[in-house]
């Protein structure tokens, strides 16, 4: 019984790996030859800004340039305490933290 469960789990992981390989091969043919610059823009909401920023920073760290060349987090009126925590997170992951009035300058 344990062997059957182990075999099933290994087959599921093998299928995940196979799907990932197929996806990477497909991207080789679909993606443009010249690399484009991508920017991820995230609007931080009051109450969950730190979690939002941690999620996007983990995605960017895990996927690297496949995820985005640059991440810009927009402060849409979060509290001062959250802003300070978000500034700390943004600094450690090279994320630009900008207010709504600074959004146009954050792209340059």
XYZ file of C-alpha atoms in Angstrom:
108
model
C 0.000 0.000 0.000
C 2.791 2.421 0.893
C 4.544 1.575 -2.367
C 1.419 2.440 -4.340
C 1.064 5.796 -2.579
C 4.734 6.576 -3.129
C 4.482 5.585 -6.787
C 1.420 7.811 -7.242
C 3.135 10.790 -5.607
C 6.237 10.312 -7.770
C 4.099 10.108 -10.915
C 2.341 13.354 -9.995
C 5.695 15.105 -9.498
C 6.960 13.660 -12.774
C 3.905 15.041 -14.577
C 4.477 18.479 -13.045
C 8.072 18.395 -14.249
C 7.038 17.278 -17.717
C 4.485 20.090 -17.930
C 7.160 22.599 -16.930
C 9.549 21.309 -19.607
C 6.825 21.495 -22.264
C 5.989 25.040 -21.155
C 9.650 26.124 -21.418
C 10.001 24.597 -24.892
C 6.803 26.311 -26.021
C 8.100 29.647 -24.713
C 11.228 29.289 -26.837
C 9.090 29.221 -29.981
C 6.464 31.756 -28.909
C 8.614 34.432 -27.296
C 10.081 37.221 -29.431
C 13.746 36.973 -30.306
C 14.445 40.419 -28.898
C 13.896 40.583 -25.152
C 11.255 43.094 -24.117
C 11.354 45.085 -20.904
C 8.593 44.209 -18.466
C 7.438 46.123 -15.414
C 5.106 44.791 -12.740
C 2.908 47.414 -11.125
C 1.241 46.578 -7.815
C -1.211 48.814 -5.980
C -0.779 48.391 -2.233
C -4.019 48.322 -0.247
C -4.375 49.379 3.367
C -4.351 46.401 5.738
C -2.632 43.931 3.428
C 0.160 45.956 1.832
C 2.976 44.008 3.476
C 1.542 40.667 2.386
C 1.035 41.952 -1.158
C 4.600 43.212 -1.314
C 6.030 40.001 0.145
C 4.080 37.946 -2.402
C 5.304 39.922 -5.376
C 8.876 40.017 -4.036
C 8.894 36.231 -3.606
C 7.527 35.807 -7.123
C 10.217 38.093 -8.512
C 12.941 36.331 -6.513
C 11.753 32.871 -7.543
C 11.117 33.549 -11.227
C 13.724 36.258 -11.784
C 13.638 38.127 -15.084
C 10.983 35.760 -16.391
C 8.602 37.418 -13.927
C 9.569 41.033 -14.433
C 12.559 43.277 -15.026
C 11.321 45.731 -12.462
C 8.623 45.907 -9.784
C 6.930 49.169 -8.827
C 4.681 49.247 -5.752
C 2.209 52.126 -5.558
C 1.192 53.469 -2.159
C -2.530 54.186 -2.411
C -2.878 55.591 1.082
C -1.541 52.920 3.402
C -0.821 53.679 7.057
C 2.542 55.064 8.212
C 3.468 51.833 9.988
C 2.705 49.769 6.883
C 4.590 52.264 4.737
C 7.726 51.872 6.885
C 7.494 48.079 6.748
C 6.922 48.202 2.989
C 9.935 50.492 2.553
C 12.067 47.941 4.405
C 10.778 45.071 2.252
C 11.124 47.090 -0.949
C 14.722 48.018 -0.153
C 15.709 44.412 0.469
C 14.218 43.208 -2.851
C 15.079 46.229 -5.054
C 11.436 47.214 -5.493
C 10.521 50.819 -6.214
C 7.968 52.170 -3.739
C 6.145 55.241 -5.042
C 3.119 57.308 -4.120
C 0.297 57.944 -6.569
C 1.764 61.352 -7.399
C 5.230 59.840 -8.051
C 4.110 57.061 -10.384
C 5.168 58.774 -13.611
C 8.704 59.414 -12.325
C 9.005 55.819 -11.045
C 9.016 54.524 -14.616
C 12.127 56.474 -15.602
